CSV table of C-alpha atoms in Angstrom, one decimal:
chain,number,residue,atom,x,y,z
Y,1,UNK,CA,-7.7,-3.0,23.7
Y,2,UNK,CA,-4.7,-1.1,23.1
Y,3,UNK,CA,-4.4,1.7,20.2
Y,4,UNK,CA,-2.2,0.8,17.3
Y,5,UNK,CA,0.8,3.1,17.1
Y,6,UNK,CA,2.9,3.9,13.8
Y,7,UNK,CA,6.1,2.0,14.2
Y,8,UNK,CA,9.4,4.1,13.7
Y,9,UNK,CA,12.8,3.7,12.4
Y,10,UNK,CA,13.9,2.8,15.6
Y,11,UNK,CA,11.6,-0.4,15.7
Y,12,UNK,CA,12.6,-1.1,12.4
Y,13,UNK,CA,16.6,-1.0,13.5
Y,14,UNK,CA,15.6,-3.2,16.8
Y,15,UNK,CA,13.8,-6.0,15.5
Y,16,UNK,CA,16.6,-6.2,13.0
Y,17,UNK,CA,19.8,-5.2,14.9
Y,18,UNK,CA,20.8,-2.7,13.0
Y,19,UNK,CA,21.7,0.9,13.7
Y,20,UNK,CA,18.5,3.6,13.1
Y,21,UNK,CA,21.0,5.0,10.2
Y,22,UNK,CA,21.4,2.0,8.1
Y,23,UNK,CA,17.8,1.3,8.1
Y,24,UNK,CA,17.1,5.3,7.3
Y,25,UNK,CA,19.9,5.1,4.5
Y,26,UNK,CA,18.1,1.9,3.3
Y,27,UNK,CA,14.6,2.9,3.0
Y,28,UNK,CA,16.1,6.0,1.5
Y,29,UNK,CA,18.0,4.6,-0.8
Y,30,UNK,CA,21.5,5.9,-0.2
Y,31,UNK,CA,24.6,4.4,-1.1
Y,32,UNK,CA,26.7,2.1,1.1
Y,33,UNK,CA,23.6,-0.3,2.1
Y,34,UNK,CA,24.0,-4.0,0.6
Y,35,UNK,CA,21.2,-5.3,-1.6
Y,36,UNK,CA,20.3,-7.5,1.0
Y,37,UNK,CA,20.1,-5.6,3.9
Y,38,UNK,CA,18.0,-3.0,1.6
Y,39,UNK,CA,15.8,-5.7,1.2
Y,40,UNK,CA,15.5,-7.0,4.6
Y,41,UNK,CA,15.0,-3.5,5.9
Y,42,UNK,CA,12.5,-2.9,3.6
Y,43,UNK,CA,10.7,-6.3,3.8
Y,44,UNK,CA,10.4,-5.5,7.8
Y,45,UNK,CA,9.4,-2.3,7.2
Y,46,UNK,CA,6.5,-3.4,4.7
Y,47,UNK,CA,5.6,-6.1,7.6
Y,48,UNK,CA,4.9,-3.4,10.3
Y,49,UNK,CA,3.0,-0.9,7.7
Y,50,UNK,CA,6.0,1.9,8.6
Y,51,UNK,CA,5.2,5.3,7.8
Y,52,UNK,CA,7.7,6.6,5.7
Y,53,UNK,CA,9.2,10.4,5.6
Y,54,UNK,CA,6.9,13.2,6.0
Y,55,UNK,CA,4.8,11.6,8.0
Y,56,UNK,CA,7.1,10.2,10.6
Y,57,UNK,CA,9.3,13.4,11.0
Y,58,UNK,CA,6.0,15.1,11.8
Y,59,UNK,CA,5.1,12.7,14.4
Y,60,UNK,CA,8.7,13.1,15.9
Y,61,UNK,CA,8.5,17.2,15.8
Y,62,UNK,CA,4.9,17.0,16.7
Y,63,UNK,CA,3.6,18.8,14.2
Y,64,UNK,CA,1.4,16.5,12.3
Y,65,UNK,CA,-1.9,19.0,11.8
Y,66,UNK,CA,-3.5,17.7,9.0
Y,67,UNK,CA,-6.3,15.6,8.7
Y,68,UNK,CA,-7.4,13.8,5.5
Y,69,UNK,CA,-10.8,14.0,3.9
Y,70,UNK,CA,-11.5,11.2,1.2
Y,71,UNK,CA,-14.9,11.4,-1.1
Y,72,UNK,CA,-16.2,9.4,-3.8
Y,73,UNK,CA,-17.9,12.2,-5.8
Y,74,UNK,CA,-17.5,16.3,-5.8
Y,75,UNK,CA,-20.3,16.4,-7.9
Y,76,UNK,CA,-22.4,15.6,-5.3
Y,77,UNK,CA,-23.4,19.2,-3.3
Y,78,UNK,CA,-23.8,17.0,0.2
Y,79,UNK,CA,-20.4,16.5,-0.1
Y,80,UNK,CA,-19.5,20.2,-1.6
Y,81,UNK,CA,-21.2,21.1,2.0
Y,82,UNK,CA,-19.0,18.7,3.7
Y,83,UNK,CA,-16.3,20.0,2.5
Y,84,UNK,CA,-16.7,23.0,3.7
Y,85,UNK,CA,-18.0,22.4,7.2
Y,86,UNK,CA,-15.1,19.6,7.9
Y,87,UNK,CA,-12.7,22.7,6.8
Y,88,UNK,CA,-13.8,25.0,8.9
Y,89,UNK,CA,-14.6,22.6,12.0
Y,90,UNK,CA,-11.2,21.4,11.7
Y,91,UNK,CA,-9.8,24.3,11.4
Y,92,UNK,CA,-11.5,25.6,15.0
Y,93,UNK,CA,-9.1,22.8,16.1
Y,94,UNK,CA,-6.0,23.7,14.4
Y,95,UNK,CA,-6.3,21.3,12.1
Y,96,UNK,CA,-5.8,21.9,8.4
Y,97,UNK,CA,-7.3,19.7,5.5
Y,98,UNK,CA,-6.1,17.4,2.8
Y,99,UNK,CA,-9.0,16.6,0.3
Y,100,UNK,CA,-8.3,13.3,-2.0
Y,101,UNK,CA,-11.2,12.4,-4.1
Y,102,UNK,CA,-11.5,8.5,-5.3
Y,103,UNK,CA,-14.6,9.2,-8.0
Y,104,UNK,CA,-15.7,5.4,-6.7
Y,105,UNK,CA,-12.7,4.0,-8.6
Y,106,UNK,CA,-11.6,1.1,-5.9
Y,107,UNK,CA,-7.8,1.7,-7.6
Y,108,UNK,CA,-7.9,5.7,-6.7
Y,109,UNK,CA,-9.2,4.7,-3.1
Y,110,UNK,CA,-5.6,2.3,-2.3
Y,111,UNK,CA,-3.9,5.2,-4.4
Y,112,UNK,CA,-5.8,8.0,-1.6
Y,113,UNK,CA,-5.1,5.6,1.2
Y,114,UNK,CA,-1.2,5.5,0.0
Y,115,UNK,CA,-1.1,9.4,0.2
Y,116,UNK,CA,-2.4,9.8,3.5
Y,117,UNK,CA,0.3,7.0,4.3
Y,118,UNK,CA,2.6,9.2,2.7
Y,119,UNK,CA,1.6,13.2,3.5
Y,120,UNK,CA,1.8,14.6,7.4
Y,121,UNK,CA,-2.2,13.9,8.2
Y,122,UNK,CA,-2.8,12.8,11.9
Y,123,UNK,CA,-5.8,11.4,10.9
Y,124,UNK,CA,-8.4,10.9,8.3
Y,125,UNK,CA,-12.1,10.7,7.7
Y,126,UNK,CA,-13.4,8.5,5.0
Y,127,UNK,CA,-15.9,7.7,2.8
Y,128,UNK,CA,-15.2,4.4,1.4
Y,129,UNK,CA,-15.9,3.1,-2.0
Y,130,UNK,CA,-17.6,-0.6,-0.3
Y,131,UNK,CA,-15.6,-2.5,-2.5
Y,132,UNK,CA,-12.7,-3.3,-0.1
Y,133,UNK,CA,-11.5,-2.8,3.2
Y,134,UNK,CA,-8.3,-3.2,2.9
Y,135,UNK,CA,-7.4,0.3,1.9
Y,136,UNK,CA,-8.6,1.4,5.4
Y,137,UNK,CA,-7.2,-1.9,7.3
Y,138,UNK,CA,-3.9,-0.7,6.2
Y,139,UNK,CA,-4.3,3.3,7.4
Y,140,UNK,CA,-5.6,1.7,10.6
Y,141,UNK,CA,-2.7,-0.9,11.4
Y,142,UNK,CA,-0.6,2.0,10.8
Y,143,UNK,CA,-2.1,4.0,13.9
Y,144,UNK,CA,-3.7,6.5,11.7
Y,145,UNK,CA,-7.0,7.2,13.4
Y,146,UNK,CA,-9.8,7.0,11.3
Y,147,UNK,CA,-13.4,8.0,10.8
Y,148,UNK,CA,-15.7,6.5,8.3
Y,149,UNK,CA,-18.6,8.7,7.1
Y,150,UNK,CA,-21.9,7.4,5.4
Y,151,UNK,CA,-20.7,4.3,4.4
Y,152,UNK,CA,-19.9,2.7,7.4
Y,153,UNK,CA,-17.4,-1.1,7.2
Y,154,UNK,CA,-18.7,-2.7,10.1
Y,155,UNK,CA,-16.1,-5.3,9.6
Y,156,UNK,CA,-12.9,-2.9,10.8
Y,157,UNK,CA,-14.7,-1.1,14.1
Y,158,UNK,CA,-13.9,2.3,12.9
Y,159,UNK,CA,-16.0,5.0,14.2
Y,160,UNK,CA,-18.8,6.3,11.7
Y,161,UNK,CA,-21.2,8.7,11.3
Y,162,UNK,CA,-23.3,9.1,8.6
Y,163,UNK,CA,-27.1,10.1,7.4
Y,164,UNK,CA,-30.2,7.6,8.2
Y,165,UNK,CA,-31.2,6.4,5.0
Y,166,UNK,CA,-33.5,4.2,6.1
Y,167,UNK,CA,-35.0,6.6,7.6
Y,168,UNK,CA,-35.3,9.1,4.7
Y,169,UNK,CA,-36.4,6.1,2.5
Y,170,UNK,CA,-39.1,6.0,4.7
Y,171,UNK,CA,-40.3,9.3,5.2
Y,172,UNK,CA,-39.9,10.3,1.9
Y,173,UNK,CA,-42.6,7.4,1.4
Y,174,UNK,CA,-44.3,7.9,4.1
Y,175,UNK,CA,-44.9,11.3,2.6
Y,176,UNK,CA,-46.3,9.8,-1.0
Y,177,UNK,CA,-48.4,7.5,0.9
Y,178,UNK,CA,-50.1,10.3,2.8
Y,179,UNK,CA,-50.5,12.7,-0.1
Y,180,UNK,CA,-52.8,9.8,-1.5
Y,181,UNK,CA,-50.6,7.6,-3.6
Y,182,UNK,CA,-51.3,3.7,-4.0
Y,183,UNK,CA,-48.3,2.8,-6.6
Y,184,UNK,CA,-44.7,4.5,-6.0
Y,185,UNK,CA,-41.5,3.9,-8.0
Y,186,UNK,CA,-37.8,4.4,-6.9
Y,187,UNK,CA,-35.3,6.0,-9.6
Y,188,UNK,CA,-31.9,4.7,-7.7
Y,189,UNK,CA,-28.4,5.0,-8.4
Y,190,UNK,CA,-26.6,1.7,-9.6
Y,191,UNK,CA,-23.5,1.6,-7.5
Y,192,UNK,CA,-23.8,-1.3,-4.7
Y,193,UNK,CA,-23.2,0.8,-2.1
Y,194,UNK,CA,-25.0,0.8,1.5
Y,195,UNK,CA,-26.4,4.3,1.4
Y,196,UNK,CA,-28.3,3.2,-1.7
Y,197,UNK,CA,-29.6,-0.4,0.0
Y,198,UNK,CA,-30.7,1.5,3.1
Y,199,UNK,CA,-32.6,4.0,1.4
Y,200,UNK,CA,-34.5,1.1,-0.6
Y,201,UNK,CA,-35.1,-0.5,2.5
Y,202,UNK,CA,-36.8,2.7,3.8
Y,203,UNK,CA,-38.7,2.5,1.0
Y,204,UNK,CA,-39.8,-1.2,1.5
Y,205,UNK,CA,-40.7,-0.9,4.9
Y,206,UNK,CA,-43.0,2.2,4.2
Y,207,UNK,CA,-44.6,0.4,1.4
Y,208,UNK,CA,-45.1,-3.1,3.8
Y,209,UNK,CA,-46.5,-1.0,6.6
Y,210,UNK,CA,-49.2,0.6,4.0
Y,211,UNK,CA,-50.2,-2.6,2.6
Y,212,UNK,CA,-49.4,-1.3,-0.6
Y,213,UNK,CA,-47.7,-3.9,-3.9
Y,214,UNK,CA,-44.9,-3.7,-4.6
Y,215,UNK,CA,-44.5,-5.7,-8.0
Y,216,UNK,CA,-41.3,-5.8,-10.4
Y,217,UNK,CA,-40.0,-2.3,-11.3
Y,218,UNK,CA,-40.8,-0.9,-8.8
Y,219,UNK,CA,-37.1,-0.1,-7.7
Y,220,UNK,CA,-35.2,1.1,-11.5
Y,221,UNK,CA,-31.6,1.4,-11.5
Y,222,UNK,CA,-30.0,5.1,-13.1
Y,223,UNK,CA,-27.1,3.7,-14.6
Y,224,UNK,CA,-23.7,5.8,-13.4
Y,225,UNK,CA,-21.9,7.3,-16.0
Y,226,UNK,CA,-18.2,5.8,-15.9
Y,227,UNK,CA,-14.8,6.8,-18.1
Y,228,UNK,CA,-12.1,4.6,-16.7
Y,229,UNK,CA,-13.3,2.6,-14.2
Y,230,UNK,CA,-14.1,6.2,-12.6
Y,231,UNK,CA,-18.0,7.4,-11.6
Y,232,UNK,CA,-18.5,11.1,-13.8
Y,233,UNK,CA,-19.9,13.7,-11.9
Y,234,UNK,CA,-24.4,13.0,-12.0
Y,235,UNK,CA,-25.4,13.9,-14.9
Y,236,UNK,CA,-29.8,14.0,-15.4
Y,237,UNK,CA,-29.6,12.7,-18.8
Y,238,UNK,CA,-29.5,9.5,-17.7
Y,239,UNK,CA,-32.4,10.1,-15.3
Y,240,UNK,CA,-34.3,11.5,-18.3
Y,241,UNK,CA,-33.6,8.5,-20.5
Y,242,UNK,CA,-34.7,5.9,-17.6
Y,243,UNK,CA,-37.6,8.2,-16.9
Y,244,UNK,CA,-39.0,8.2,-21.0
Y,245,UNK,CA,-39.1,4.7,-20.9
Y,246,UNK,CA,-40.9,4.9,-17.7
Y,247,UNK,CA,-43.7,6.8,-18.6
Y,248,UNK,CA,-44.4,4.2,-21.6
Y,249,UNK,CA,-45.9,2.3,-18.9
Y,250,UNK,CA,-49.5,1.6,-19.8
Y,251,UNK,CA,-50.1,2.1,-15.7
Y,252,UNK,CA,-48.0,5.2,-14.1
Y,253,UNK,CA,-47.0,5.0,-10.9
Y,254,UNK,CA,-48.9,7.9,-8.5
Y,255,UNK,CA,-46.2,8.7,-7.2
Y,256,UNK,CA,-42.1,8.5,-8.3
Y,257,UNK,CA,-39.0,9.3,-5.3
Y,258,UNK,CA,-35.7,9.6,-6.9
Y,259,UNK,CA,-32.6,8.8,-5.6
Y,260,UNK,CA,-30.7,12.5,-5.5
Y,261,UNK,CA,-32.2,15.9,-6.6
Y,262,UNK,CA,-30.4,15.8,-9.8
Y,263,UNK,CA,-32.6,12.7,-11.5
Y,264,UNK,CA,-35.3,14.7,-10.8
Y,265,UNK,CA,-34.4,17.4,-13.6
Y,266,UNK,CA,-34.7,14.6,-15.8
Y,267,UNK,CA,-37.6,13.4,-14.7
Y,268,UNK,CA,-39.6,16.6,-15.2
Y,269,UNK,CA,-38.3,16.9,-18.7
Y,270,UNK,CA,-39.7,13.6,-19.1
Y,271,UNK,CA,-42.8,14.4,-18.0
Y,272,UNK,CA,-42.8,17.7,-19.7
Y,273,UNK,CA,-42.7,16.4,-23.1
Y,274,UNK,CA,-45.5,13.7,-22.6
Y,275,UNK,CA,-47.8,16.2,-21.3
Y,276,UNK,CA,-48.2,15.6,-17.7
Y,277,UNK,CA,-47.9,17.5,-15.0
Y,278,UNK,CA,-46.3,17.4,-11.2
Y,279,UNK,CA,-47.8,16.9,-8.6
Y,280,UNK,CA,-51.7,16.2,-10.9
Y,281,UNK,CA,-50.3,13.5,-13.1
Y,282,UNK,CA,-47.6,12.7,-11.0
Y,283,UNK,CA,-45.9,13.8,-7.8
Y,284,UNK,CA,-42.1,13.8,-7.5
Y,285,UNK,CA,-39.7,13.6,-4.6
Y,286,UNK,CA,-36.2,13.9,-4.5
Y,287,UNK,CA,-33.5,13.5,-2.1
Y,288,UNK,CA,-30.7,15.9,-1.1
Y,289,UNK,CA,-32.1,19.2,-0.8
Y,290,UNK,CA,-29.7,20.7,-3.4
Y,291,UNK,CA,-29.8,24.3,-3.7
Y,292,UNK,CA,-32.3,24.6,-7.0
Y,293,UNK,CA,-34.6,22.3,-5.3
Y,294,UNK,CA,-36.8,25.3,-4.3
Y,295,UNK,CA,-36.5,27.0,-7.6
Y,296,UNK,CA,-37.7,24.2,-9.7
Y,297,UNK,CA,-41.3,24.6,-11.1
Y,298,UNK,CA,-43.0,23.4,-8.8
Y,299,UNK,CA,-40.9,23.1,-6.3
Y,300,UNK,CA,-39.2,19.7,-5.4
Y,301,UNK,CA,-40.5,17.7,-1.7
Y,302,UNK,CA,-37.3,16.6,-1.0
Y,303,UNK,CA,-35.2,14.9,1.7
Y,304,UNK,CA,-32.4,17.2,3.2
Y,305,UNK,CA,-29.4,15.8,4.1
Y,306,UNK,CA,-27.6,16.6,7.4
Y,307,UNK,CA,-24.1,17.5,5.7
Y,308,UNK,CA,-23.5,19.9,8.1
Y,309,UNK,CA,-24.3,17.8,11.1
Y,310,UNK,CA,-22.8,14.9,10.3
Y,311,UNK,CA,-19.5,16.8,9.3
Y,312,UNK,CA,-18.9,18.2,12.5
Y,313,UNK,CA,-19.2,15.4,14.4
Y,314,UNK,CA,-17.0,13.5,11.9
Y,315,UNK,CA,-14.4,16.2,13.0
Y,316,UNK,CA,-15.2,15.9,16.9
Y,317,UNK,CA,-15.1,11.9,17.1
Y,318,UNK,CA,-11.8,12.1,15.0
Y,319,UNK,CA,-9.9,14.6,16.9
Y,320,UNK,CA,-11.0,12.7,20.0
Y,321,UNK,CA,-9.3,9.8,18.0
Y,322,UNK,CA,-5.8,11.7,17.6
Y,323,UNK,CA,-5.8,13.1,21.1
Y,324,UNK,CA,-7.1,9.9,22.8
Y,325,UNK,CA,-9.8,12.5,24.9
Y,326,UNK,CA,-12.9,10.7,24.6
Y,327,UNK,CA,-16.2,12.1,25.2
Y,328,UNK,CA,-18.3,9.0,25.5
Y,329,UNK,CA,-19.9,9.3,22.1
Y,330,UNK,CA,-21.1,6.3,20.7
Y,331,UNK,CA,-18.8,4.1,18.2
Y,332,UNK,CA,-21.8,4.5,15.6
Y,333,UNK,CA,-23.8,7.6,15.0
Y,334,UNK,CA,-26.8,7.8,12.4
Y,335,UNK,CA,-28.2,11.4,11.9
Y,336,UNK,CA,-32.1,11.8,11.1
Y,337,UNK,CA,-32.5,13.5,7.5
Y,338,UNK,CA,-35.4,16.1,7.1
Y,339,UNK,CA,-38.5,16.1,4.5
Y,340,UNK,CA,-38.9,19.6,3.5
Y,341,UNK,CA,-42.4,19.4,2.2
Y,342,UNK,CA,-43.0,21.5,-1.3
Y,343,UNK,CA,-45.5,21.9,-3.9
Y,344,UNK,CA,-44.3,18.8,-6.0
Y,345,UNK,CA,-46.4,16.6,-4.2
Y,346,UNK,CA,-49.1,19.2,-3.1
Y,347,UNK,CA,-52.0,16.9,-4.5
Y,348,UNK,CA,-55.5,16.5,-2.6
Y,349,UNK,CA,-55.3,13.4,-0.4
Y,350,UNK,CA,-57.2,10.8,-1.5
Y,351,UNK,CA,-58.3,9.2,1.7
Y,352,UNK,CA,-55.5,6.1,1.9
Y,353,UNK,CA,-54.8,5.4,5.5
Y,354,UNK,CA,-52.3,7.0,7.0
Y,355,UNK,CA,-48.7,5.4,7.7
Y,356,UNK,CA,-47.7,5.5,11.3
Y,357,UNK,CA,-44.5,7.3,11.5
């Protein structure tokens, strides 16, 4: 199947018999166009998803050298690692970055896809909100290559990369299971995203292949703090507030895996104040491996994330995108995460069966 191209002035002028000047004095918006061959001009160029300006005089001068980066939440230290690792990758390439940032908002995500449509990138790597593909359908049926990372949108045959969540759902319960717990709740994020699903789905699999119940609550939504249809950065106070009502369980669970490092300051407050303890009363695992895992008292069993990893390759299968060089990679590439094993669920096995893993 042949690569989409970005369609120029000069397509624009042919389809409509026109000279390359009017149509670049229409879409302009000099004088001495009629209103109606402005509008035609600019109808056809709409039609075709033309590129407009800084982009195309780039492309002509071939010096298009930026790529685009588009994340959902700076907060979030996996992507403050990707950041820099995509940065410096692409800059072994002689590629610079543009970083647009769409805080989950589905209206910033059309807005970011707009300004890659608009700004000199060659190409772009995503993560995408999940609402809606048609953001990224657009920056594809322009010719922008484009790489979707962690969220993948099976339904426009982008190339992705991204962490194995179900995987680290899995191990992470894997890892409660064989430190001796027999009832294990999920603190999650609320957003309806896949990342979230997959890592449930870990979760559920683990759980079914233990023989273990798995009755209502044991997955609780943390809601996501919001101010104008925008996600806030994580914040653990909602973590703590979902946690307090948690523990007034008359049964706790043996055993509680949150969603990112960050719920699980919350959740120690939480148990703080009621007077248990981590890993005796309860043991805790997080997921993220953010830099005070480690320091936390006790330290936080936690799933790292392979930011690193899976930024580089994002890098690799994009400029292979932009210069057409294909390596033979796979169109879909899942990176395994890592349980780094610490002294939040050091507790003395209590002779359950051990999971296969």
């Amino acid at each position: 199947m042949a690569e989409p191209r970005r369609h120029t002035l000069r397509d624009i002028a042919a389809t409509l018999n026109l000279s390359v000047n009017t149509v670049s004095r229409a879409l302009s918006g000099k004088d001495g166009i009629s209103d109606s061959t402005r509008a035609l001009v600019q109808a056809e160029a709409e039609r075709v998803g033309y590129v407009p300006n800084a982009l195309a005089r780039s492309l002509v001068l071939g010096s298009a050298t930026t790529i685009g980066l588009v994340i959902t939440n700076p907060s979030n230290p996996f992507y403050a690692q990707l950041i820099s690792t995509v940065e410096v990758r692409a800059r072994r390439h002689d590629y610079s970055l543009l970083l647009v940032v769409t805080d989950e908002s589905a209206d910033n995500e059309m807005r970011a896809a707009e300004s890659l449509l608009r700004s000199s990138v060659s190409g772009a790597i995503v993560v995408p909100v999940q609402v809606s593909a048609d953001p990224w359908r657009r920056l594809g049926a322009a010719g922008v290559p484009t790489v979707l990372l962690n969220r993948d949108l099976p339904e426009l045959g982008f190339r992705f990369v991204g962490t194995d969540n179900e995987l680290g759902g899995y191990r992470a319960t894997a890892h409660a299971v064989l430190r001796g717990a027999r009832s294990i709740v999920v603190l999650e994020e609320d957003l309806p995203i896949t990342t979230i699903a997959h890592r449930i789905a870990g979760f559920r699999r683990a759980m079914t292949e233990a023989g273990l119940p798995m009755p209502r609550g044991s997955v609780i939504s943390v809601p996501t703090p919001r101010y104008d249809q925008a996600a806030l950065p994580w914040q653990a106070e909602q973590a703590y507030q979902v946690a307090r009502k948690l523990l007034r369980r008359a049964k706790l669970p043996d055993a509680v895996i949150v969603g990112n490092d960050y719920f699980a300051l919350g959740l120690y407050r939480a148990l703080e104040e009621h007077g248990l303890t981590v890993p005796d009363d309860m043991m805790v695992i997080g997921f993220g491996d953010y830099p005070f895992a480690g320091f936390l008292s006790p330290a936080l069993t936690t799933v790292r994330l392979p930011a690193e990893q899976v930024g580089t390759i994002a890098v690799d299968l994009l400029v292979e995108e932009i210069t057409g060089a294909h390596s033979g990679r796979p169109l879909k590439q899942l990176i395994a995460p890592e349980l780094v094993e610490r002294a939040s669920t050091a507790r003395a096995v209590r002779g359950l069966a051990a999971l296969s893993r």
